[in-house]
Structure formats: C-alpha cells, structure tokens
Amino acid sequence: MSADDLPPITNYVAWLWRIIRKIFVVTVFGLGSIIIGAIVFPLLRLFNHSKNSFRKAGHKFISFSLDFYIHLMSLLRVSTYKINDLKALRDLRGCVIVANHPSLLDVVYILAFVRDTDCIVKAGLKKSLVSVIVKNLYISNNIDFEVMQKECVESLHNGGNLIIFPEGTRTPRHGSNQYKKGAARIALAAGANVQPIHIGGNDKYGLGKGESLLLVNHQERYKYEFTVLPQIPMSKYQGLSESIAAKRLTDDMREAIDSVK
C-alpha cells in the first residue's frame, strides 16, 4: 500500500517520534510474549491440569495483559479507542465474534475486550515471538476445515467465544475483500449466535497487510472506533439447508458490519 493519498510529511521530528514510539510498543509486545510463554504458562499449568481449564485461564490472562497493553499504547499516544458497549463484550458467552479487519491491532483490542475468547490464527504465527501462546491457546488455520470446525465448536460449547475475521485477511485501506463462509459454517454447526463488530477510525497506514512496522500514519495517532452491533441469532436460519443458511448468514454478517459508515 502507498501513502500517496496521505498529505505529505511536514514535521519530520514528529514523524520520527511516532516511529520510535511504535517500535517501542512492538518491542514491549514481543518481550511480553516471551515472558508469558517462559514463565506465566508453566505457572498456570501448576494450577490448571486439564487442557480446558488451562486454556480458559490462559485466555483470561492474555485478555488482562492486552487490556494493560492497549492502555499503554493510549498513554504513549500510539493509538486510542472508543467503544459503544464494552459491557456487552465483557458479558459474551459462547458467541462467534465477526468483524472487518483493517489493521494488525484489531485482534489485540478484541482479545482485550472479551475475557474468554479463542481465535483462528494463521499458521505463520507458530514461527513468531508469539508461537508459544498461539500453540497453547489458539486454533491454527492450516488444518483440515472439518478438524478446525470441530475444535471451534468444542471451544464454543465450553462457554468460550471465538473471533473470526470473515474476510480471511486484513481489509485493504480502500475497498474490501469478499467474505468467506467459514465463520457462518462454524456458527451454524455450534448453534452459536454471531456478534458483529464494526472497526472504524482513521487511516491505519503502517498496520495493514504487507506494510512495514516502520511506517506510520504521520498525521495523527491511530484511532479506533468499535461499534458493537446487535447479535445475529441462529434461530433465524432454522429449516434451511446448510449451504443456503451459510450463504444467508454470511450476507447478514456483511450487511450488519457494512451498516456502520
């Protein structure tokens, strides 16, 4: 992506300071991930012997950690956020959370908002600084869909939530991607209501797909606006064939998210 559609840089000192702050919070994230994997997870295992109890404890610890992290980013003026109904996300149980995906930080914010949530992550993260966290807590997207769906349904039936970005990749800065039916198929299989969220705000240049972390929106800090929309109940699709229900639910997800401008 190009920044040609952004106004030219006029204050190079401010621009450089934004980059330094961004590098700092990325470094904090990486070091925090290493500490959690090396120290926190072994301690959690001492008190949570079953896989399910460990994952629930891990999900909550990650949520509280990321809650601290997003406030750190706000304090350092790297990013800030507004949300219309945080309580609704805090109270979620057994829901599939779907949202548009404009930036790298989307999942960080949602994980911070929702205390017990699983998510489907790309396989490449298993070779990153967050590899230990990903392998222990979340579901990889490089397994057979039926196997992945079974793991997702099990997680939802255990009372957790599940984050899925229906576009399958980050939303481009201009335009959008086609929605895939995977999220709808999983929600229907689990009988789990869908919680749509619209992620808005300003330009996320430097946090998009394929963009270097050394790039920033040089005009202002990243601003996020989260709109928690009405849930989509699965009762709406009773009596429909699996393929028709998945298509209609996918269309309803897109319509709900696109309703926020």
Short mmCIF file of C-alpha atoms in Angstrom, two decimals:
data_model
loop_
_atom_site.label_atom_id
_atom_site.label_comp_id
_atom_site.label_asym_id
_atom_site.label_seq_id
_atom_site.Cartn_x
_atom_site.Cartn_y
_atom_site.Cartn_z
CA MET A 1 0.00 0.00 0.00
CA SER A 2 1.13 3.53 -0.76
CA ALA A 3 0.80 6.63 1.38
CA ASP A 4 0.38 8.75 -1.74
CA ASP A 5 -3.18 9.56 -0.68
CA LEU A 6 -1.99 10.96 2.67
CA PRO A 7 -0.80 14.57 2.89
CA PRO A 8 2.99 14.94 2.69
CA ILE A 9 5.07 14.89 5.87
CA THR A 10 5.57 18.43 7.17
CA ASN A 11 7.04 17.79 10.63
CA TYR A 12 9.84 15.23 10.39
CA VAL A 13 10.63 15.39 14.11
CA ALA A 14 7.04 14.40 15.00
CA TRP A 15 7.10 11.72 12.28
CA LEU A 16 10.31 10.19 13.67
CA TRP A 17 8.93 10.33 17.22
CA ARG A 18 5.83 8.40 16.10
CA ILE A 19 8.05 5.69 14.61
CA ILE A 20 10.14 5.44 17.81
CA ARG A 21 7.00 5.06 19.96
CA LYS A 22 5.62 2.44 17.60
CA ILE A 23 8.86 0.43 17.71
CA PHE A 24 8.82 0.66 21.50
CA VAL A 25 5.32 -0.79 21.89
CA VAL A 26 6.12 -3.55 19.36
CA THR A 27 9.20 -4.40 21.44
CA VAL A 28 7.10 -4.46 24.64
CA PHE A 29 4.66 -6.83 22.93
CA GLY A 30 7.47 -9.17 21.85
CA LEU A 31 9.18 -9.23 25.26
CA GLY A 32 5.84 -9.71 26.99
CA SER A 33 5.05 -12.69 24.76
CA ILE A 34 8.38 -14.32 25.62
CA ILE A 35 7.84 -13.80 29.37
CA ILE A 36 4.30 -15.19 29.22
CA GLY A 37 5.45 -18.29 27.33
CA ALA A 38 8.53 -18.93 29.50
CA ILE A 39 7.22 -18.04 32.98
CA VAL A 40 3.46 -17.46 33.15
CA PHE A 41 2.27 -20.53 31.24
CA PRO A 42 4.30 -23.02 33.35
CA LEU A 43 2.83 -21.42 36.48
CA LEU A 44 -0.71 -21.63 35.08
CA ARG A 45 -0.19 -25.32 34.36
CA LEU A 46 0.59 -25.95 38.03
CA PHE A 47 -2.96 -24.93 38.95
CA ASN A 48 -4.84 -25.95 35.79
CA HIS A 49 -4.25 -29.61 34.96
CA SER A 50 -6.88 -30.13 32.28
CA LYS A 51 -6.49 -28.70 28.79
CA ASN A 52 -9.80 -26.83 29.02
CA SER A 53 -9.10 -25.18 32.39
CA PHE A 54 -5.59 -24.19 31.27
CA ARG A 55 -6.89 -22.61 28.06
CA LYS A 56 -9.60 -20.69 29.92
CA ALA A 57 -7.06 -19.41 32.44
CA GLY A 58 -4.70 -18.57 29.59
CA HIS A 59 -7.40 -16.71 27.67
CA LYS A 60 -8.23 -14.58 30.71
CA PHE A 61 -4.58 -13.83 31.45
CA ILE A 62 -3.95 -12.79 27.83
CA SER A 63 -7.08 -10.61 27.93
CA PHE A 64 -5.97 -8.77 31.07
CA SER A 65 -2.42 -8.44 29.69
CA LEU A 66 -3.68 -6.95 26.43
CA ASP A 67 -6.02 -4.67 28.39
CA PHE A 68 -2.90 -3.23 30.02
CA TYR A 69 -1.19 -3.10 26.61
CA ILE A 70 -3.90 -1.07 24.86
CA HIS A 71 -3.87 1.40 27.75
CA LEU A 72 -0.08 1.65 27.42
CA MET A 73 -0.48 2.47 23.72
CA SER A 74 -3.05 5.10 24.64
CA LEU A 75 -0.75 6.58 27.29
CA LEU A 76 2.10 6.79 24.76
CA ARG A 77 -0.28 8.25 22.16
CA VAL A 78 0.40 5.45 19.70
CA SER A 79 -3.28 4.58 19.46
CA THR A 80 -6.55 5.29 21.20
CA TYR A 81 -10.03 3.79 21.07
CA LYS A 82 -13.73 4.31 21.67
CA ILE A 83 -16.31 1.56 22.09
CA ASN A 84 -20.06 1.93 22.31
CA ASP A 85 -20.83 -1.09 24.53
CA LEU A 86 -17.87 -2.66 26.32
CA LYS A 87 -20.14 -4.40 28.84
CA ALA A 88 -21.80 -6.39 26.04
CA LEU A 89 -18.40 -7.83 25.08
CA ARG A 90 -17.41 -8.46 28.69
CA ASP A 91 -20.62 -10.49 29.16
CA LEU A 92 -20.31 -12.59 25.99
CA ARG A 93 -20.56 -16.38 26.35
CA GLY A 94 -20.43 -18.92 23.55
CA CYS A 95 -20.61 -16.45 20.65
CA VAL A 96 -18.82 -16.19 17.31
CA ILE A 97 -17.38 -12.68 17.04
CA VAL A 98 -17.00 -11.35 13.50
CA ALA A 99 -15.55 -8.03 12.36
CA ASN A 100 -13.93 -6.24 9.48
CA HIS A 101 -10.13 -6.35 9.72
CA PRO A 102 -8.41 -3.05 8.83
CA SER A 103 -5.26 -3.49 10.91
CA LEU A 104 -2.78 -5.61 12.82
CA LEU A 105 -4.17 -4.42 16.16
CA ASP A 106 -7.80 -5.49 15.63
CA VAL A 107 -7.41 -8.87 17.33
CA VAL A 108 -5.35 -7.28 20.13
CA TYR A 109 -8.23 -4.96 21.02
CA ILE A 110 -10.94 -7.62 20.78
CA LEU A 111 -8.94 -10.08 22.89
CA ALA A 112 -8.54 -7.30 25.48
CA PHE A 113 -12.29 -6.56 25.49
CA VAL A 114 -13.52 -10.19 25.71
CA ARG A 115 -12.21 -12.10 28.73
CA ASP A 116 -12.62 -15.66 27.42
CA THR A 117 -12.16 -15.94 23.70
CA ASP A 118 -10.49 -18.26 21.25
CA CYS A 119 -9.47 -17.26 17.75
CA ILE A 120 -8.31 -18.77 14.47
CA VAL A 121 -4.75 -17.69 13.72
CA LYS A 122 -2.58 -18.03 10.64
CA ALA A 123 -0.05 -20.86 10.75
CA GLY A 124 2.88 -18.46 10.24
CA LEU A 125 2.48 -17.17 13.79
CA LYS A 126 3.78 -20.52 15.06
CA LYS A 127 7.22 -19.33 13.96
CA SER A 128 6.98 -15.89 15.55
CA LEU A 129 7.58 -14.42 19.02
CA VAL A 130 4.01 -15.36 19.98
CA SER A 131 4.50 -19.00 18.95
CA VAL A 132 4.18 -20.45 22.48
CA ILE A 133 0.97 -18.51 23.12
CA VAL A 134 -0.52 -19.47 19.74
CA LYS A 135 0.34 -23.18 20.07
CA ASN A 136 -1.13 -23.44 23.56
CA LEU A 137 -4.24 -21.29 23.30
CA TYR A 138 -5.49 -20.75 19.77
CA ILE A 139 -6.60 -22.66 16.67
CA SER A 140 -4.37 -22.75 13.59
CA ASN A 141 -5.85 -22.17 10.13
CA ASN A 142 -3.57 -24.69 8.40
CA ILE A 143 -5.51 -27.80 9.44
CA ASP A 144 -8.36 -29.50 7.59
CA PHE A 145 -11.55 -27.42 7.85
CA GLU A 146 -13.58 -30.25 9.41
CA VAL A 147 -10.96 -30.69 12.13
CA MET A 148 -10.78 -26.94 12.69
CA GLN A 149 -14.57 -26.68 12.82
CA LYS A 150 -14.70 -29.46 15.42
CA GLU A 151 -12.17 -27.62 17.63
CA CYS A 152 -14.10 -24.35 17.25
CA VAL A 153 -17.44 -25.97 18.12
CA GLU A 154 -15.89 -27.62 21.18
CA SER A 155 -14.48 -24.28 22.33
CA LEU A 156 -17.86 -22.56 21.90
CA HIS A 157 -19.72 -25.36 23.70
CA ASN A 158 -17.31 -24.96 26.62
CA GLY A 159 -18.60 -21.42 27.08
CA GLY A 160 -15.81 -19.56 25.33
CA ASN A 161 -16.14 -17.17 22.42
CA LEU A 162 -14.46 -17.33 19.03
CA ILE A 163 -13.04 -14.47 16.94
CA ILE A 164 -13.18 -14.89 13.16
CA PHE A 165 -12.50 -12.26 10.52
CA PRO A 166 -14.78 -13.34 7.63
CA GLU A 167 -12.57 -11.68 5.01
CA GLY A 168 -9.80 -14.11 5.93
CA THR A 169 -7.16 -11.40 5.70
CA ARG A 170 -6.78 -7.74 6.52
CA THR A 171 -9.19 -5.32 4.86
CA PRO A 172 -7.40 -3.07 2.34
CA ARG A 173 -7.18 0.61 3.22
CA HIS A 174 -9.53 1.33 0.33
CA GLY A 175 -12.22 -1.16 -0.58
CA SER A 176 -12.87 -4.58 0.96
CA ASN A 177 -12.47 -8.31 0.43
CA GLN A 178 -15.10 -10.93 -0.26
CA TYR A 179 -16.49 -12.58 2.88
CA LYS A 180 -15.80 -16.31 3.22
CA LYS A 181 -18.40 -18.73 4.57
CA GLY A 182 -16.20 -20.40 7.20
CA ALA A 183 -17.41 -18.22 10.08
CA ALA A 184 -21.04 -18.88 9.17
CA ARG A 185 -20.49 -22.64 8.88
CA ILE A 186 -18.84 -22.77 12.30
CA ALA A 187 -21.57 -20.66 13.95
CA LEU A 188 -24.31 -22.82 12.43
CA ALA A 189 -22.56 -26.06 13.43
CA ALA A 190 -22.21 -24.85 17.02
CA GLY A 191 -25.63 -23.19 17.20
CA ALA A 192 -23.76 -20.12 18.43
CA ASN A 193 -25.12 -16.62 17.93
CA VAL A 194 -22.95 -14.22 15.95
CA GLN A 195 -21.72 -10.96 17.47
CA PRO A 196 -20.81 -8.49 14.69
CA ILE A 197 -18.40 -5.64 15.42
CA HIS A 198 -17.50 -2.77 13.11
CA ILE A 199 -13.97 -1.42 13.43
CA GLY A 200 -13.62 2.16 12.24
CA GLY A 201 -11.49 5.18 12.99
CA ASN A 202 -8.79 6.89 10.99
CA ASP A 203 -6.27 5.63 8.42
CA LYS A 204 -4.30 2.59 9.66
CA TYR A 205 -1.32 3.13 7.34
CA GLY A 206 1.58 1.05 8.67
CA LEU A 207 -0.68 -1.61 10.22
CA GLY A 208 -2.12 -3.08 7.03
CA LYS A 209 -1.24 -6.31 5.25
CA GLY A 210 2.31 -6.31 3.92
CA GLU A 211 3.14 -2.90 5.41
CA SER A 212 6.36 -2.38 7.35
CA LEU A 213 6.14 -1.64 11.07
CA LEU A 214 8.41 1.32 10.35
CA LEU A 215 5.54 3.02 8.53
CA VAL A 216 3.09 5.22 10.42
CA ASN A 217 0.13 7.46 9.87
CA HIS A 218 2.21 10.63 10.09
CA GLN A 219 -0.78 12.91 10.63
CA GLU A 220 -2.06 11.56 13.96
CA ARG A 221 -2.08 8.56 16.27
CA TYR A 222 -4.11 5.52 15.27
CA LYS A 223 -7.74 5.98 16.28
CA TYR A 224 -10.10 3.03 16.68
CA GLU A 225 -13.87 3.19 16.94
CA PHE A 226 -15.56 -0.11 17.85
CA THR A 227 -19.29 -0.44 17.27
CA VAL A 228 -20.85 -3.49 18.93
CA LEU A 229 -23.86 -4.37 16.77
CA PRO A 230 -26.99 -6.44 17.58
CA GLN A 231 -26.35 -10.19 17.69
CA ILE A 232 -27.48 -12.41 14.84
CA PRO A 233 -29.43 -15.39 16.31
CA MET A 234 -29.09 -18.85 14.77
CA SER A 235 -32.85 -19.41 15.15
CA LYS A 236 -33.19 -17.21 12.06
CA TYR A 237 -31.79 -19.99 9.87
CA GLN A 238 -33.69 -22.99 11.18
CA GLY A 239 -35.15 -25.20 8.48
CA LEU A 240 -32.69 -24.05 5.81
CA SER A 241 -30.19 -26.32 4.14
CA GLU A 242 -26.59 -25.96 5.34
CA SER A 243 -25.39 -24.23 2.16
CA ILE A 244 -28.28 -21.75 1.97
CA ALA A 245 -28.07 -20.98 5.70
CA ALA A 246 -24.30 -20.36 5.44
CA LYS A 247 -24.77 -18.02 2.48
CA ARG A 248 -27.57 -16.04 4.14
CA LEU A 249 -25.70 -15.77 7.42
CA THR A 250 -22.56 -14.61 5.61
CA ASP A 251 -24.62 -11.97 3.78
CA ASP A 252 -26.20 -10.89 7.08
CA MET A 253 -22.76 -10.55 8.69
CA ARG A 254 -21.57 -8.31 5.88
CA GLU A 255 -24.77 -6.25 5.89
CA ALA A 256 -24.51 -5.69 9.65
CA ILE A 257 -20.85 -4.68 9.57
CA ASP A 258 -21.26 -2.51 6.46
CA SER A 259 -24.23 -0.73 8.05
CA VAL A 260 -21.77 1.40 10.04
CA LYS A 261 -20.20 4.11 7.92
#
